[in-house]
Coordinates of C-alpha atoms and ligand atoms in Angstrom, one line a residue:
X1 CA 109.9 77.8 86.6
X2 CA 111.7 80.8 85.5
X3 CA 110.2 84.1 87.2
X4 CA 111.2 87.4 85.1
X5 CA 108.7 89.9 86.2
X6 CA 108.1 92.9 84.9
X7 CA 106.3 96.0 86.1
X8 CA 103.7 97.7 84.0
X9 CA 102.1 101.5 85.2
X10 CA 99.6 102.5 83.6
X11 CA 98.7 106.1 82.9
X12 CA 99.3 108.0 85.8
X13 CA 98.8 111.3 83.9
X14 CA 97.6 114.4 84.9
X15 CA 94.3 114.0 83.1
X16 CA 93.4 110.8 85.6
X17 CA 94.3 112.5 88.5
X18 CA 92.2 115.1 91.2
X19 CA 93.1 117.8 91.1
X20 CA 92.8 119.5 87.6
X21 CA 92.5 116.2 85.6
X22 CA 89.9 116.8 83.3
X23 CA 88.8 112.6 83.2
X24 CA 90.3 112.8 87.1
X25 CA 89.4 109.2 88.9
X26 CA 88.8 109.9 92.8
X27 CA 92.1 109.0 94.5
X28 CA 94.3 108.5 91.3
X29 CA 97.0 110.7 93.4
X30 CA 96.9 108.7 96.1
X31 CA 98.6 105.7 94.5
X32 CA 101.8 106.9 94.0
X33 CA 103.7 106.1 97.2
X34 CA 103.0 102.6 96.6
X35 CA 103.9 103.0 92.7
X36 CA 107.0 104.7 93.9
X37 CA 107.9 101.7 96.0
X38 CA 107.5 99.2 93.6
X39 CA 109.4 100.9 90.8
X40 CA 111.8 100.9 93.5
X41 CA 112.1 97.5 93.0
X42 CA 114.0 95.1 90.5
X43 CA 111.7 94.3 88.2
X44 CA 113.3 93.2 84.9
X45 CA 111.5 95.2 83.2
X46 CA 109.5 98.7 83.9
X47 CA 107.2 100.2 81.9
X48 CA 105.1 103.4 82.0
X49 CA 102.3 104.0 79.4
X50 CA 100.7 107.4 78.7
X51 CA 97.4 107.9 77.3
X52 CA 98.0 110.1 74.3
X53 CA 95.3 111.5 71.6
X54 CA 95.2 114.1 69.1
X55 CA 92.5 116.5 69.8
X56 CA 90.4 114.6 66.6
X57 CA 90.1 111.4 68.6
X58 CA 87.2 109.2 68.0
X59 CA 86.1 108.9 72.2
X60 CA 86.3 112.6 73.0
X61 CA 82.2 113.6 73.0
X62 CA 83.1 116.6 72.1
X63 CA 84.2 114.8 68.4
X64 CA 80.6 113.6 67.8
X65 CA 77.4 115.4 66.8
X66 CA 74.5 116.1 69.7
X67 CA 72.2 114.7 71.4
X68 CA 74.4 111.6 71.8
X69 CA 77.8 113.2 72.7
X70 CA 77.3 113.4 76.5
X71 CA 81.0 112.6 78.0
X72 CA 80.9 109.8 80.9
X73 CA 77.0 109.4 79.5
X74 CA 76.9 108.6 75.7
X75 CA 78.3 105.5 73.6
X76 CA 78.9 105.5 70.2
X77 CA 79.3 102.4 67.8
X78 CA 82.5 102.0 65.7
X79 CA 83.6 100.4 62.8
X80 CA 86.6 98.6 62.2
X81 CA 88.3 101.4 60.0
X82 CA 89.6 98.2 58.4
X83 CA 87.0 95.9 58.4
X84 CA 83.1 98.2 58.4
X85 CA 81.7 94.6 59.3
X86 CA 83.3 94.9 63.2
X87 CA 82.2 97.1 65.2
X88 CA 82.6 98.2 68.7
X89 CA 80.0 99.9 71.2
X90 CA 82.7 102.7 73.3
X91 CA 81.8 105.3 75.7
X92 CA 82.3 108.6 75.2
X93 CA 84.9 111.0 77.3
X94 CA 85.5 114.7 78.1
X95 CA 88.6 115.5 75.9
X96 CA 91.9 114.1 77.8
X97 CA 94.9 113.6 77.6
X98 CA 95.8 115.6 74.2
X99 CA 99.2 115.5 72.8
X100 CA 101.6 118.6 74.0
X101 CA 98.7 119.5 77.4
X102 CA 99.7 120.0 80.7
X103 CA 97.1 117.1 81.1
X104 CA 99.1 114.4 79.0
X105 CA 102.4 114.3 81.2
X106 CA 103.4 111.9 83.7
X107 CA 103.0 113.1 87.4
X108 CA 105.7 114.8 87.9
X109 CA 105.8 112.7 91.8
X110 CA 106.1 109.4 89.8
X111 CA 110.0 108.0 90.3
X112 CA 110.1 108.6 86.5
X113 CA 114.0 107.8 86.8
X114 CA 113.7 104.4 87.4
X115 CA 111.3 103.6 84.3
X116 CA 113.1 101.9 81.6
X117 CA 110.9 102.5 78.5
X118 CA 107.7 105.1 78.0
X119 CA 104.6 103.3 75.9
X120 CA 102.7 105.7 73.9
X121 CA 98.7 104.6 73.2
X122 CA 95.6 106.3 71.7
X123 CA 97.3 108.0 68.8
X124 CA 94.9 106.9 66.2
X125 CA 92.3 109.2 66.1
X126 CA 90.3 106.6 64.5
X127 CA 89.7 103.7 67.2
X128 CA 89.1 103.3 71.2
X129 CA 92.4 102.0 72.3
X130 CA 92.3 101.0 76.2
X131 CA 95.1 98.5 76.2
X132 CA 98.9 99.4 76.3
X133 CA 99.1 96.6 74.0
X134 CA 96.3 97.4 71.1
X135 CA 93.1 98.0 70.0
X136 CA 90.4 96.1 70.5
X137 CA 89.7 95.4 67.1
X138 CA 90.9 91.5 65.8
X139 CA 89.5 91.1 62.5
X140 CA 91.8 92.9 61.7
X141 CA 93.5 94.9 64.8
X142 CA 94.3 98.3 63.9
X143 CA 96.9 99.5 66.0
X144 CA 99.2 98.0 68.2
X145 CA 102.0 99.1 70.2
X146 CA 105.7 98.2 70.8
X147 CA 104.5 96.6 74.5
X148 CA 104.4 93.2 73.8
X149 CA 107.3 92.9 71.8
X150 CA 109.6 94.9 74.8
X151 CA 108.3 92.1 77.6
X152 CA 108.9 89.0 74.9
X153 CA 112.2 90.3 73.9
X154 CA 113.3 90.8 77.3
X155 CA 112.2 87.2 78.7
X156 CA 109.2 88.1 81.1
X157 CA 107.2 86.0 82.0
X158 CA 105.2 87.5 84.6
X159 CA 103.7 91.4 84.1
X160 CA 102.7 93.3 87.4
X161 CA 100.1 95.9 86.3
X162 CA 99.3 99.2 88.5
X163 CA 97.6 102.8 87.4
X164 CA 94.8 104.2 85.6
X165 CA 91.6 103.7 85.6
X166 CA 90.8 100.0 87.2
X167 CA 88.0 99.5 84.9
X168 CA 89.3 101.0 82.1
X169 CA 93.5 100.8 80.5
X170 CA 94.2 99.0 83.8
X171 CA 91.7 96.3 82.7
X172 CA 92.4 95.9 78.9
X173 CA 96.2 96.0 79.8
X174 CA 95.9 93.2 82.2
X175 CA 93.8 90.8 80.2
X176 CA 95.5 91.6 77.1
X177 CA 99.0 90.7 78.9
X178 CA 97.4 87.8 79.6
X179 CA 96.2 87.1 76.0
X180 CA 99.8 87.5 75.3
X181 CA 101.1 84.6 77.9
X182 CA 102.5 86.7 81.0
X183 CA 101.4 85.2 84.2
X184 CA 99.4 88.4 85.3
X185 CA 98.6 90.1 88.4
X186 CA 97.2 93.3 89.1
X187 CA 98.6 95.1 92.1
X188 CA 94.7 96.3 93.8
X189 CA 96.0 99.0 96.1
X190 CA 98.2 100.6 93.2
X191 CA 95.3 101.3 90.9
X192 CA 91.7 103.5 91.1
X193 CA 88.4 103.0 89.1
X194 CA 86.3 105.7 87.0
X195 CA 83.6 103.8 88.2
X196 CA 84.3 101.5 91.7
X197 CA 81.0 100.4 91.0
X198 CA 82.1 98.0 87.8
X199 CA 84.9 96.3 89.6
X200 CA 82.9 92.9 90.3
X201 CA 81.8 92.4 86.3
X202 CA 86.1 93.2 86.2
X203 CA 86.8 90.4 88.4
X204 CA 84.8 87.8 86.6
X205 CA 86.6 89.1 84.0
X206 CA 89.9 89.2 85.5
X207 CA 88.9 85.1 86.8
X208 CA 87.8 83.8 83.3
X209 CA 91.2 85.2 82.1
X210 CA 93.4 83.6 84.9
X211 CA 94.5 87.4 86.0
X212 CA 95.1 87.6 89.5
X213 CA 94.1 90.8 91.6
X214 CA 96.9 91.0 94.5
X215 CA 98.0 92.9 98.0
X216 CA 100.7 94.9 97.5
X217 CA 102.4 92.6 100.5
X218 CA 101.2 89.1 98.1
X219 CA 104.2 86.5 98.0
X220 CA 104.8 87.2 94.4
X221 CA 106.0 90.4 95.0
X222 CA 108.4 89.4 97.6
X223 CA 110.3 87.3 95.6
X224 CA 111.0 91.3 93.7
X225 CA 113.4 92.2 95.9
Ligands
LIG21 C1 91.3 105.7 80.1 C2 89.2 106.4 79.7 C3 89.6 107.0 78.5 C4 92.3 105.0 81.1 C5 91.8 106.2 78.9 O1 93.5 105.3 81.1 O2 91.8 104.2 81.9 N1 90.1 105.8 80.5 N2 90.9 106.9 78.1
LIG22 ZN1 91.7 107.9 76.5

């Protein structure tokens, strides 16, 4: 079997991380030693994504009319822009990561030299876009990024996904990678959840898919040295 890993980070941006994030996940600094390490490594392939809206974007509360437009409490339903029939149940968020902020950059700690490509998401204003890959909208999708077309083209077969949040891009990004064929593992001590609380319901999750959740010292990462 042919092992062409790839590493995947998921937004480590300002806006995830204590301490003026304004959608900050407890601890999201903390993981960069380790995400330093590993894009120390030779992976075939490394990728960092940014979250990345314009201010209009549908899952910023402060888009939608009151009483329902509490951010971390309220969800809205919504449609397919494609398809009105399809619809998707989100949960609102305190405005983050906007185009041009402070809040949108990389951490400027992140080994930013050794990342080979940047993966823009969350432009559309019009959907909820939690995977690097795309929205999760199928009939039809909506938006979809250049991600799986870099890791195909470059012969991966395996994606290593670390960042931000757990339960949120981390989560879609893994079981999307996995949608798309990568053998996929999720590194656990180089990511942080908005809620630690919904990390069991992940995991079923995680099984049903065949993603893996792994030690940062797990025999699969040995063989990336
Ligand atoms: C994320 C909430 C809203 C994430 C992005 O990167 O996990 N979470 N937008
Ligand atoms: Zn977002």
């Amino acid at each position: 079997m042919p092992f062409k890993p790839a590493l995947v980070i998921v937004d480590v941006q300002e806006d995830f991380c204590p301490p003026n994030g304004l959608l900050a996940v407890q601890g999201g600094r903390d993981i960069v030693p380790l995400v330093n390490e590993l894009l120390g490594r030779p992976f075939l392939l490394k990728i960092a994504t940014k979250d990345f809206h314009p201010q209009d974007h549908i899952s910023f509360a402060s888009n939608h009319e009151a009483p329902n437009n509490k951010p971390f409490e309220s969800s809205v339903i919504i449609k397919n822009p494609l398809n009105p029939s399809e619809t998707q149940e989100t949960r609102l968020w305190p405005d983050h990561c906007v185009q041009g902020t402070k809040g949108s950059e990389l951490l400027p700690e992140l080994d930013i030299k050794q990342v080979h490509k940047i993966v823009e998401k969350g432009q559309d204003k019009r959907v909820e876009m939690y995977s690097a890959f795309a929205d999760p909208f199928t009939n039809p999708c909506v938006s979809k990024s250049e991600l799986a077309k870099l890791l195909h083209d470059a012969g991966v077969t395996d994606v290593f996904v670390a960042g931000l949040a757990a339960d949120y891009c981390v989560r879609y990004t893994a079981l999307d990678a996995a949608k798309e064929g990568f053998k996929t593992r999720v590194i656990g001590e180089a990511t942080r959840a908005v809620d630690p609380s919904a990390m069991d319901e992940v995991l079923k999750e995680y099984e049903q898919a065949g993603v893996t959740v792994i030690g940062k010292d797990d025999e699969s990462l040995t063989l990336v040295k």
